[in-house]
Short mmCIF file of N, CA and C in Angstrom, two decimals:
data_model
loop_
_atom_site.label_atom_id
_atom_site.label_comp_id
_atom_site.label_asym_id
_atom_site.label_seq_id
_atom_site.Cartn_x
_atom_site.Cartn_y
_atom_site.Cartn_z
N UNK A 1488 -34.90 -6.41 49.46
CA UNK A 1488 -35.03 -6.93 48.11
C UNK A 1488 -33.86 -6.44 47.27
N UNK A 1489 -32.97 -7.21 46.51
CA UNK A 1489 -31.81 -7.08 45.97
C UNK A 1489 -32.40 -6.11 44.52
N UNK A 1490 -32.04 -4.76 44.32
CA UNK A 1490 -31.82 -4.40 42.96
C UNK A 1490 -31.28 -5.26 42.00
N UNK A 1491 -31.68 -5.25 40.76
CA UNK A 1491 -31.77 -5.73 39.69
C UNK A 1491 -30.42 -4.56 39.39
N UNK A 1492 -29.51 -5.42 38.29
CA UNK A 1492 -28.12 -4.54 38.00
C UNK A 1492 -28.65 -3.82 36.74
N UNK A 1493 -28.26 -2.88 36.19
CA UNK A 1493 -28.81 -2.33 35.34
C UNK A 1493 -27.74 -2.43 33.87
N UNK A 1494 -28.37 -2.16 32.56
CA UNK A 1494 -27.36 -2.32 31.91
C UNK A 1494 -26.24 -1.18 31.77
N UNK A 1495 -24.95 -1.00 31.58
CA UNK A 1495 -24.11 0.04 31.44
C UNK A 1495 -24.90 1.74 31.25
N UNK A 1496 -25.18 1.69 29.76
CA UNK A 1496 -26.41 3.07 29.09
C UNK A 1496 -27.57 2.94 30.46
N UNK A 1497 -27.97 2.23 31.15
CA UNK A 1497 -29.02 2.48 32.16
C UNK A 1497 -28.80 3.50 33.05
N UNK A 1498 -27.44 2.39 33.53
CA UNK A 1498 -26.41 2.95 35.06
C UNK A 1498 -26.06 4.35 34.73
N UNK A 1499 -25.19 4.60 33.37
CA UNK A 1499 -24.87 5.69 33.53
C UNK A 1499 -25.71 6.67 32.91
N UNK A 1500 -26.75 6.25 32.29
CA UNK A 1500 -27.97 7.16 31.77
C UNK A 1500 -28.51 7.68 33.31
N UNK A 1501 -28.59 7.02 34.77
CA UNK A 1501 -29.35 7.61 35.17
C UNK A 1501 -28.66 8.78 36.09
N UNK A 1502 -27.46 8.79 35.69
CA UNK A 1502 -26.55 10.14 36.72
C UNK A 1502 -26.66 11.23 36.04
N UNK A 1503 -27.02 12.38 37.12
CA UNK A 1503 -27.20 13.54 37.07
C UNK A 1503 -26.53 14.70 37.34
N UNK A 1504 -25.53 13.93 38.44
CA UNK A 1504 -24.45 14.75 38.47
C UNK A 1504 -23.02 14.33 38.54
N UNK A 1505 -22.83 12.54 39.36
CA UNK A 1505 -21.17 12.63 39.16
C UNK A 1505 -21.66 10.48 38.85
N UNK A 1506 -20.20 10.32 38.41
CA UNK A 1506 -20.34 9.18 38.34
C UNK A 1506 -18.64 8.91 38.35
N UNK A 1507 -18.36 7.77 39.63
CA UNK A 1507 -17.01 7.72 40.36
C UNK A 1507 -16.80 6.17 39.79
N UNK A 1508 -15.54 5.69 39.81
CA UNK A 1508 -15.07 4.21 39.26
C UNK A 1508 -13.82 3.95 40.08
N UNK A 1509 -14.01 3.40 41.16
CA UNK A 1509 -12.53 3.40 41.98
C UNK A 1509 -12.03 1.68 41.05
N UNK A 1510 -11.07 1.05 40.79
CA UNK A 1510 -10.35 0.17 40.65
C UNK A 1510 -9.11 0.06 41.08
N UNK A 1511 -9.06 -1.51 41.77
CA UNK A 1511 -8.31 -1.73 42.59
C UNK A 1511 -7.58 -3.27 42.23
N UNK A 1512 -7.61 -3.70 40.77
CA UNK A 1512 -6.94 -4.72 40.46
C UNK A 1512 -6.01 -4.51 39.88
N UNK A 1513 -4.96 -5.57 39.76
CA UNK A 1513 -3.71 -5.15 38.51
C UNK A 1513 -4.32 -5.91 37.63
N UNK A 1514 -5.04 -6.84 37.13
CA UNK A 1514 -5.30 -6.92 36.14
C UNK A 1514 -6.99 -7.28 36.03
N UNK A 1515 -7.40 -7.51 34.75
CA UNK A 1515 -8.94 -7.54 34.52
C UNK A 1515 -8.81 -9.16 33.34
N UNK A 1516 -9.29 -9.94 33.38
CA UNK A 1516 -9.76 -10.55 32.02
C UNK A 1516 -8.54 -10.73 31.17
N UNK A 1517 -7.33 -11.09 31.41
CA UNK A 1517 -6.06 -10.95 30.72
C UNK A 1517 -6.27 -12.10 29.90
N UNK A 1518 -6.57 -12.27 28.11
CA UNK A 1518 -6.48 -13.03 27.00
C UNK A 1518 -5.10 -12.78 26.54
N UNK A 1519 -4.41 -13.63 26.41
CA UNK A 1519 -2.78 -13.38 26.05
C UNK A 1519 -3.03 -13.82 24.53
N UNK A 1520 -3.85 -14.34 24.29
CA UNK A 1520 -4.19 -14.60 22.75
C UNK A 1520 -5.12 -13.71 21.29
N UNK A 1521 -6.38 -13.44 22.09
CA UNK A 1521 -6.84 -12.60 21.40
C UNK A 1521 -7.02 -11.49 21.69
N UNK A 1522 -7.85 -10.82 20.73
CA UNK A 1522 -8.29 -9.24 21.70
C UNK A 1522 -7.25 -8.03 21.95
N UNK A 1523 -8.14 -7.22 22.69
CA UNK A 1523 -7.05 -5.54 22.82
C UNK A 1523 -5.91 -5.82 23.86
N UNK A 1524 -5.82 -6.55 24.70
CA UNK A 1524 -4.40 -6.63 25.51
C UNK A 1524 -2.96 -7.64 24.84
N UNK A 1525 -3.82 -8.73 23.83
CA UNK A 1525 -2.73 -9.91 22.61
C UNK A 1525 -2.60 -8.57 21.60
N UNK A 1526 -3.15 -7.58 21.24
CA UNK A 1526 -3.03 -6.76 20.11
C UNK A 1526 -1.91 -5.67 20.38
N UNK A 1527 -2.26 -5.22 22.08
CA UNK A 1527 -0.97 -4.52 22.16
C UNK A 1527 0.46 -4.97 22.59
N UNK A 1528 0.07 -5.99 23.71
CA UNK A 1528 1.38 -6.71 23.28
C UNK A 1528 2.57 -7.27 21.95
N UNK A 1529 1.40 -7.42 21.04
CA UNK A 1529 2.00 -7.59 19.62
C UNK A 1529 2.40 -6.30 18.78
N UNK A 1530 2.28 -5.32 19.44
CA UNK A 1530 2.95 -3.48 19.50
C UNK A 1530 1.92 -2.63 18.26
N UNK A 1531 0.55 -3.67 18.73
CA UNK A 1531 -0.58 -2.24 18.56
C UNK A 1531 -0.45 -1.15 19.32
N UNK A 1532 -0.83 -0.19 19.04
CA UNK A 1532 -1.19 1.49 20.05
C UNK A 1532 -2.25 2.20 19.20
N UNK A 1533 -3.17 2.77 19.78
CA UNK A 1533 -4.60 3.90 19.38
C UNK A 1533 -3.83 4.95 18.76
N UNK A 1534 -4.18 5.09 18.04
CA UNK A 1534 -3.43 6.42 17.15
C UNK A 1534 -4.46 7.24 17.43
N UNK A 1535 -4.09 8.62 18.37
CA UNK A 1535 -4.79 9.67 18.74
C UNK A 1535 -5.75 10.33 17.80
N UNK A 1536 -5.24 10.03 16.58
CA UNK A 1536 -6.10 11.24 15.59
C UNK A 1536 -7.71 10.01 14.82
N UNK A 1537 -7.49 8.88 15.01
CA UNK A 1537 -8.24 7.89 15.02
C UNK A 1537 -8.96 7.30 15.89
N UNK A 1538 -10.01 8.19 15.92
CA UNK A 1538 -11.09 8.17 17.00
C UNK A 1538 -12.13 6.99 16.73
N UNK A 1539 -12.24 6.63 16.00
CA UNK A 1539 -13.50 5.71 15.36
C UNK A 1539 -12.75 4.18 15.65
N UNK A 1540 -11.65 4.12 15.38
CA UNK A 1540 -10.90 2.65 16.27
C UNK A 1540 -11.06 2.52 17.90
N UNK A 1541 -10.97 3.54 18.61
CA UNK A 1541 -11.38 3.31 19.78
C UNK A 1541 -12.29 2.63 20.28
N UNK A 1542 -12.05 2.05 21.50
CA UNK A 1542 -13.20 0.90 22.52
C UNK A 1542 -14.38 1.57 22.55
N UNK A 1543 -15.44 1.41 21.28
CA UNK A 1543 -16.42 1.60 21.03
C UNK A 1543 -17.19 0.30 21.77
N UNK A 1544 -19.00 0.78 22.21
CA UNK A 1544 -19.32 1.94 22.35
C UNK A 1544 -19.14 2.41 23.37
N UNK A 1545 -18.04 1.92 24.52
CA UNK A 1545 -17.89 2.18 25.73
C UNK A 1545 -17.52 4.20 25.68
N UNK A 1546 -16.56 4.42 25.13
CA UNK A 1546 -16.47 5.18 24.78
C UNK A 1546 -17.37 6.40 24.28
N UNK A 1547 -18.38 6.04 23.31
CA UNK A 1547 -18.94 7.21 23.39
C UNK A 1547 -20.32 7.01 24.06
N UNK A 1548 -20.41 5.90 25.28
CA UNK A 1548 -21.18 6.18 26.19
C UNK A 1548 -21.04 6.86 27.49
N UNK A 1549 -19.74 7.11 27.43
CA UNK A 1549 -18.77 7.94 28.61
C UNK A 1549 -18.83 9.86 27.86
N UNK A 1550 -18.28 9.74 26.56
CA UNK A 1550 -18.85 10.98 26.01
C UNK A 1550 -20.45 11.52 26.24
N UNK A 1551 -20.95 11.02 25.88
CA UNK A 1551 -22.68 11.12 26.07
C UNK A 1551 -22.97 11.50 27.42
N UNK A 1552 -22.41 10.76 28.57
CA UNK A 1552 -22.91 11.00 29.97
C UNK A 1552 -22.36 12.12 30.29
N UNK A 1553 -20.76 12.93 29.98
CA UNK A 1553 -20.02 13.82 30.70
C UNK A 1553 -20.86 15.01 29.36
N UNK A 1554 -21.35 14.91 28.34
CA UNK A 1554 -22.04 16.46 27.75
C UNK A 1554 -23.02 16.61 28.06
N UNK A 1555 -24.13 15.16 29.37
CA UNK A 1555 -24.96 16.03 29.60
C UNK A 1555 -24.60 16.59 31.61
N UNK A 1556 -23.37 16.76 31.42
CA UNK A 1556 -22.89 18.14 32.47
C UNK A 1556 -22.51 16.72 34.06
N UNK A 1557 -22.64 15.45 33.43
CA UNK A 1557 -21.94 14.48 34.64
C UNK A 1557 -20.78 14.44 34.70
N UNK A 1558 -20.14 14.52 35.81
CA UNK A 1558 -18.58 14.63 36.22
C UNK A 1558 -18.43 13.00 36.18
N UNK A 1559 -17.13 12.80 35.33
CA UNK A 1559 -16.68 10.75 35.46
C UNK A 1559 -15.73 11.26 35.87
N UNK A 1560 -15.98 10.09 36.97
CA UNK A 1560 -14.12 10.15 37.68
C UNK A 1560 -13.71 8.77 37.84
N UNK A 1561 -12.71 7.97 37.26
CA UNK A 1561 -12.03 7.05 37.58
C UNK A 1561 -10.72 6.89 38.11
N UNK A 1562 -10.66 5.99 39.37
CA UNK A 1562 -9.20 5.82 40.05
C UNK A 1562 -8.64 4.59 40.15
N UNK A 1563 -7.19 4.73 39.82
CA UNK A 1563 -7.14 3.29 39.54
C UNK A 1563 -5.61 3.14 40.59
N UNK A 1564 -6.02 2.42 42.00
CA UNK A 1564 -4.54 2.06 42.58
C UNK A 1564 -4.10 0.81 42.00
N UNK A 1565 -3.35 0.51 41.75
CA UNK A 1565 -2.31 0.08 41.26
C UNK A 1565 -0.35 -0.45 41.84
N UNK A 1566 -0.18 -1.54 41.54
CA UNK A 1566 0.81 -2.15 42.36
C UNK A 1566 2.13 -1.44 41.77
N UNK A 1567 3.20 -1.35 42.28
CA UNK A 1567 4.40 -0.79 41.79
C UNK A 1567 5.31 -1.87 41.74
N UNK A 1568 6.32 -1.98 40.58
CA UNK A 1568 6.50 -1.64 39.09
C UNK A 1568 5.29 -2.17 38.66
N UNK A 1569 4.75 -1.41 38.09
CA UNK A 1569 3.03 -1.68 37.19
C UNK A 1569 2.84 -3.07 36.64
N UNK A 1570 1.94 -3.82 36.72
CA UNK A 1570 1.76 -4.78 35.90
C UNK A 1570 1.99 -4.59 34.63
N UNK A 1571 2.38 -5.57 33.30
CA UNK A 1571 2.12 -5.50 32.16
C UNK A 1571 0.26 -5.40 31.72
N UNK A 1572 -0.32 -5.81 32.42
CA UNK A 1572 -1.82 -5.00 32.21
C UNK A 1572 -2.24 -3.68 32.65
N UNK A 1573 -1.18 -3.47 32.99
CA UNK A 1573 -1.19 -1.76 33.79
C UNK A 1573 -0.56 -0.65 32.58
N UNK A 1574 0.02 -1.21 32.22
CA UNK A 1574 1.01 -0.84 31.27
C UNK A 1574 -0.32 -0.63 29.79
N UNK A 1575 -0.45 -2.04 29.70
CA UNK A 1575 -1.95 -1.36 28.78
C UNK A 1575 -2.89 -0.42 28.84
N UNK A 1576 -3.11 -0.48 30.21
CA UNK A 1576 -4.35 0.47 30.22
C UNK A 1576 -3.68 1.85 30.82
N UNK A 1577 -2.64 1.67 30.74
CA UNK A 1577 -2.23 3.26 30.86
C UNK A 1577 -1.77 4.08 29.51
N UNK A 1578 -1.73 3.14 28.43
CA UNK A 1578 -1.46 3.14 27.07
C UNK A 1578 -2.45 3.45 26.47
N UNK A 1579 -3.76 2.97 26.79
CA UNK A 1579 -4.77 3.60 26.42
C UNK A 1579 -5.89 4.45 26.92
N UNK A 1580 -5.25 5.27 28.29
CA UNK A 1580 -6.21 5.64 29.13
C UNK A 1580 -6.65 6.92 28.18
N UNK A 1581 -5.68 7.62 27.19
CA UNK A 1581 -6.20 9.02 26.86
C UNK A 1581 -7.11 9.14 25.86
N UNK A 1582 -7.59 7.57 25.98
CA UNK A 1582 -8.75 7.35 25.20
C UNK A 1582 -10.11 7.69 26.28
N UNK A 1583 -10.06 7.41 27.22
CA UNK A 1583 -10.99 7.44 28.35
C UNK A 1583 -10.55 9.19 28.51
N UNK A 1584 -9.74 9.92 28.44
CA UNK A 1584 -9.63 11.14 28.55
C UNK A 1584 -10.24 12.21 27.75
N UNK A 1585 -10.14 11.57 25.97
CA UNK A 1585 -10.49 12.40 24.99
C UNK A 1585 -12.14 12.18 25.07
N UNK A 1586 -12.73 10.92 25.75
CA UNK A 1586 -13.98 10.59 25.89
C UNK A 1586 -14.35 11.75 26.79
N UNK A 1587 -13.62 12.24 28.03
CA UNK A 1587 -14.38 13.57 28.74
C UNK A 1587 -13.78 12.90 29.81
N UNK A 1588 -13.42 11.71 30.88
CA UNK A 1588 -13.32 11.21 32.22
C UNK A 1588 -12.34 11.61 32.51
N UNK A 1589 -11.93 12.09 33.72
CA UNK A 1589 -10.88 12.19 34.67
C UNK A 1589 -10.35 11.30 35.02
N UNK A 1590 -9.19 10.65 35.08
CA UNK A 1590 -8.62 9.68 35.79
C UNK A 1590 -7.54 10.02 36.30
N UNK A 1591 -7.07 9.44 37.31
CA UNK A 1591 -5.66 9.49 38.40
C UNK A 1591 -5.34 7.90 38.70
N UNK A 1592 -4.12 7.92 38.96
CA UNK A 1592 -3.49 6.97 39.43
C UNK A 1592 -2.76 7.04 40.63
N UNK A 1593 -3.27 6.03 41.69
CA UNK A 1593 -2.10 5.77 43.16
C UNK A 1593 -1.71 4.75 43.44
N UNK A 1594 -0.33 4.85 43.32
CA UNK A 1594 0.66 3.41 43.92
C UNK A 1594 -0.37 3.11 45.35
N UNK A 1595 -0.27 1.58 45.15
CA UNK A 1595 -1.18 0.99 46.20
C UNK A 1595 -0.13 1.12 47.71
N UNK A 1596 0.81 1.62 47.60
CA UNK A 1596 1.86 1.79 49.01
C UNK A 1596 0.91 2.63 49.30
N UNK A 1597 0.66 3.88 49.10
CA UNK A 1597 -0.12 4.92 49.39
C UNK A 1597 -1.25 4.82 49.49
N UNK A 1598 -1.62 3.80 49.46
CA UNK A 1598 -3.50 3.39 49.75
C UNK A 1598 -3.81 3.00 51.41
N UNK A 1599 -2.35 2.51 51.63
CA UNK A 1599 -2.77 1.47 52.92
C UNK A 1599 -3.54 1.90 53.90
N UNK A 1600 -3.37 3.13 54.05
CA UNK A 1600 -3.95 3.66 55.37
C UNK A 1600 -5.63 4.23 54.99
N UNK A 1601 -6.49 3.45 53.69
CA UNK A 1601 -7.39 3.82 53.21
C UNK A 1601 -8.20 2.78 53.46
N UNK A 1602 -9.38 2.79 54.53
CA UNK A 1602 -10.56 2.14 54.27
C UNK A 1602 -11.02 1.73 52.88
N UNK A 1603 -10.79 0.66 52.32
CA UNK A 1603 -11.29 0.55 50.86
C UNK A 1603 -12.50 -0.66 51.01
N UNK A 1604 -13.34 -0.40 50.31
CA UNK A 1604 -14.16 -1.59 50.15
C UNK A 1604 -13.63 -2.98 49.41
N UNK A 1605 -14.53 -3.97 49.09
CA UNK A 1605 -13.32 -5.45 48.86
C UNK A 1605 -13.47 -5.64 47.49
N UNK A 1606 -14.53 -4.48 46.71
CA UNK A 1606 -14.61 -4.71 45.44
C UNK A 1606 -14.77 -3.93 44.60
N UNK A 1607 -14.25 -3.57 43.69
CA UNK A 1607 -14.40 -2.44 42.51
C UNK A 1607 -15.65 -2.31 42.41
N UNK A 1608 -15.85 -0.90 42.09
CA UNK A 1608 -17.51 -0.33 42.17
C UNK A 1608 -17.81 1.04 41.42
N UNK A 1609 -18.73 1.39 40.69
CA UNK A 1609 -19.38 2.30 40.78
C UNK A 1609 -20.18 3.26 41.44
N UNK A 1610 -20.06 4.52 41.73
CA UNK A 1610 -20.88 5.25 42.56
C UNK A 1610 -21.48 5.84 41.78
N UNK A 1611 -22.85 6.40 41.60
CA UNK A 1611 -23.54 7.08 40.76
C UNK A 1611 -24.31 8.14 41.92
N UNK A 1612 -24.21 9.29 41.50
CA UNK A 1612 -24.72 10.47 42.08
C UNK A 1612 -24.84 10.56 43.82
N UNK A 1613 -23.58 9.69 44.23
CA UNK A 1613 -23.19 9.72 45.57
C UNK A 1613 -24.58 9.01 46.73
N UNK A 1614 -25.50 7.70 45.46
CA UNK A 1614 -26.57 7.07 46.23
C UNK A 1614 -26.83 6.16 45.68
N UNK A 1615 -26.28 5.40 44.68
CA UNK A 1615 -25.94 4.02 44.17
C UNK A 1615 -24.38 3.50 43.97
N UNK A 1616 -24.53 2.29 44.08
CA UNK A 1616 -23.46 1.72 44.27
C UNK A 1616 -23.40 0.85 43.07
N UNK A 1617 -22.56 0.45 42.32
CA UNK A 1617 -22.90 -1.09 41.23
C UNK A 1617 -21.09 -1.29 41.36
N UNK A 1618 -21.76 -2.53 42.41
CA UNK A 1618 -20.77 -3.76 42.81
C UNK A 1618 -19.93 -4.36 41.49
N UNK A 1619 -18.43 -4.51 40.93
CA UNK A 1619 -18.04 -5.16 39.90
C UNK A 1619 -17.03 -6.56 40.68
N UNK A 1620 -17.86 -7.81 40.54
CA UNK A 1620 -17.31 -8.83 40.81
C UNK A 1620 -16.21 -9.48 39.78
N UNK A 1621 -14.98 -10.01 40.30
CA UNK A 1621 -14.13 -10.63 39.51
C UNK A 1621 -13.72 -12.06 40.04
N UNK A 1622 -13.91 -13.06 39.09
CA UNK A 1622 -13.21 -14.37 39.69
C UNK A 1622 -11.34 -13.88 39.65
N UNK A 1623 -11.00 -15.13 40.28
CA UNK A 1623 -9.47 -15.01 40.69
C UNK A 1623 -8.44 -14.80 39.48
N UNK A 1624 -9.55 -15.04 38.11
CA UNK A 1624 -8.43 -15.04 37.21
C UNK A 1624 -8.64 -13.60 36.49
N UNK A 1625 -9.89 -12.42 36.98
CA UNK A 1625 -9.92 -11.41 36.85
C UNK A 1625 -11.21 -11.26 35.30
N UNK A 1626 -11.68 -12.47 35.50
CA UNK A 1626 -13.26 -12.62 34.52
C UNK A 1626 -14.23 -11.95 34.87
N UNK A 1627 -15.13 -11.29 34.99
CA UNK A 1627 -16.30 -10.76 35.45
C UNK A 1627 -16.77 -11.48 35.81
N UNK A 1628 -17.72 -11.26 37.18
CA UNK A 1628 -18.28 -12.84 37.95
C UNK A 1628 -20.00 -11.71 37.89
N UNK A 1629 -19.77 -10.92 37.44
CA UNK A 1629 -20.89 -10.49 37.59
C UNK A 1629 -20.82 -9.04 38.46
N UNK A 1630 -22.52 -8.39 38.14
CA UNK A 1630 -22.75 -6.76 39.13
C UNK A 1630 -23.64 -7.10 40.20
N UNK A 1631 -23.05 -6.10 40.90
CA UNK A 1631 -24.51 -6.33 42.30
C UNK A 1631 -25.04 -5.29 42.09
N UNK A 1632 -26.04 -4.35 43.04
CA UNK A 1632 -26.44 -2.83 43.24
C UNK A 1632 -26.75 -2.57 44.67
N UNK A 1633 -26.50 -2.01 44.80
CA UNK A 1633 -26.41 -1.22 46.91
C UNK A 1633 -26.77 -0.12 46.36
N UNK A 1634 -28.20 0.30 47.56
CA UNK A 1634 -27.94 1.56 47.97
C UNK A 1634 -28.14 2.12 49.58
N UNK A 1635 -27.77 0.64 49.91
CA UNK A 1635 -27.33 0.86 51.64
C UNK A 1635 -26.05 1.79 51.87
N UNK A 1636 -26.81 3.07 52.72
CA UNK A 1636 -26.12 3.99 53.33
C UNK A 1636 -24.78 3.76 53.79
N UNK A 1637 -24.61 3.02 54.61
CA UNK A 1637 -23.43 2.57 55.09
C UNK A 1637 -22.77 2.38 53.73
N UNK A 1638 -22.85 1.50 52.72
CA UNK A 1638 -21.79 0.88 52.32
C UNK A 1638 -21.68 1.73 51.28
N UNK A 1639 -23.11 3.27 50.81
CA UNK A 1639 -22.70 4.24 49.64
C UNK A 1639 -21.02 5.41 50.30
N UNK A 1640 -21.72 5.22 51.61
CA UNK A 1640 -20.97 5.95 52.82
C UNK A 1640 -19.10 5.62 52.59
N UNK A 1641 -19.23 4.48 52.73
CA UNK A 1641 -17.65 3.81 52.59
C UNK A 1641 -17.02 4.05 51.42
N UNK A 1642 -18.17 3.69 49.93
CA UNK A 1642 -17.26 4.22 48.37
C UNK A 1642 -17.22 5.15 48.27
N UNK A 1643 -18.12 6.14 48.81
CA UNK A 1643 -17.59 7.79 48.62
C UNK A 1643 -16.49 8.17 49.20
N UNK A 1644 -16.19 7.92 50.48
CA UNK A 1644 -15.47 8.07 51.60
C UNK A 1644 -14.21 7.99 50.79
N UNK A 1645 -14.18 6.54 51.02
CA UNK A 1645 -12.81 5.65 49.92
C UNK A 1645 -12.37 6.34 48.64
N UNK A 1646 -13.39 6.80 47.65
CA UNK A 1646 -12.80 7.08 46.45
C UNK A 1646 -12.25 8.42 46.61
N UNK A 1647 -12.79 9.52 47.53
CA UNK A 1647 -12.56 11.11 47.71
C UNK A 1647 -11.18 10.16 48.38
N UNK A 1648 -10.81 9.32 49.44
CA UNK A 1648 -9.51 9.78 49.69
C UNK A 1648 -8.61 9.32 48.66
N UNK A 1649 -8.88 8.17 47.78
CA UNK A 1649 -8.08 8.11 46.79
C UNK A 1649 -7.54 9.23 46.24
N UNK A 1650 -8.51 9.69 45.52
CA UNK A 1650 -8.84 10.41 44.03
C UNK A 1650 -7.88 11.73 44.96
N UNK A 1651 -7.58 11.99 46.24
CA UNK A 1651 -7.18 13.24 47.13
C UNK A 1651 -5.83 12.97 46.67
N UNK A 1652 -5.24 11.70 46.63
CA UNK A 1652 -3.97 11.75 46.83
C UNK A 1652 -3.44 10.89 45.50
N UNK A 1653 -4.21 10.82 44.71
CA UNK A 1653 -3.72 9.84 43.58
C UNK A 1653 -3.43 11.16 42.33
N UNK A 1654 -2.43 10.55 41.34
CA UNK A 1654 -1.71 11.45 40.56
C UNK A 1654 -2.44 11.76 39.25
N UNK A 1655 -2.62 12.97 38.64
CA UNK A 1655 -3.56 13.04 37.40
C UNK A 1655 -2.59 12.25 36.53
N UNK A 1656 -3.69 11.56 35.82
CA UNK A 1656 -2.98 10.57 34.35
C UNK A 1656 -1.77 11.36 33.44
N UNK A 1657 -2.01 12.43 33.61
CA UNK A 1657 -1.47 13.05 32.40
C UNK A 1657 0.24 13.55 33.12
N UNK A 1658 0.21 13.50 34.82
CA UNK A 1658 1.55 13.57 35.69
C UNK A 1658 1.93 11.87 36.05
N UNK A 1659 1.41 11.10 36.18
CA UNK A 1659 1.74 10.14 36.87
C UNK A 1659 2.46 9.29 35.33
N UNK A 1660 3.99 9.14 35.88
CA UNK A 1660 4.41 8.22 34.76
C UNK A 1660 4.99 6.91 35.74
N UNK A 1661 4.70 5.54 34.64
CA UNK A 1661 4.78 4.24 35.14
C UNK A 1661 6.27 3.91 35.45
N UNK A 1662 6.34 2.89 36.05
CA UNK A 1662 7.47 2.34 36.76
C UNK A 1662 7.81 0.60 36.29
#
């Protein structure tokens, strides 16, 4: 019987101890017109000391989960010379940083020899899975939920070797 996907505050309300985010696209949902990726192209940037502009409430639902003592870890391989959507979200990752999450980055040369699963995912407390589907143009097609062994087996697997060899955000500069 297929789990029901849960909403974001659910998923990450119910981790207790780690909650992992491997990503493996160069881009997500690219609006060249409106929105936060047309805003920075047009040479918006988050001004660090202006916390309350930030990608609310994603943001302080990532705060909330890491003070009650959950480790976030997000990894993001990535193609070399970076996409211009790469370039965004590396522009605004120390927003996801000042929120509490860890992130690293690995050139996808350095992935190859990595069993990866075929779709960006969530791991929650190393026994759920929440599947993130993307159509071709990088829209959300929708979540699944696994918590078949085998396939929790493979995103843990996968993201520890990432996250082993991928560069902390704060060393890894773009290309």
């Amino acid at each position: 019987m297929p789990l029901s996907v849960p909403t974001w505050p659910e998923l990450l309300g119910s981790a207790t101890g780690s909650a992992v985010h491997l990503e493996m696209r160069d881009s997500y949902a690219v609006d060249y017109e409106t929105g936060p990726f047309a805003e920075w192209r047009a040479g918006f940037r988050h001004d660090p000391a202006d916390r309350e502009s930030w990608w609310r409430p994603w943001l302080d639902l990532i705060q909330g989960t890491v003070g009650r003592g959950v480790a976030v870890r997000r990894a993001r391989i990535v193609s070399e010379p970076v996409s211009e959507y790469t370039r965004f979200l590396y522009d605004g990752t120390f927003t996801n940083i000042a929120a509490g999450e860890l992130v690293r980055w690995l050139p996808r040369r350095q992935a190859s020899d990595i069993a990866l699963p075929g779709n960006d995912f969530w791991l929650i407390d190393g026994r759920l899975i929440r599947w993130n589907h993307f159509t071709g143009e990088g829209a959300s097609a929708g979540g699944e939920m696994s918590e078949d062994p085998a396939a929790v087996k493979l995103c843990a697997d996968a993201f520890e070797a990432v996250w082993e060899r991928a560069i902390p955000h704060d060393n890894y500069k773009i290309s």
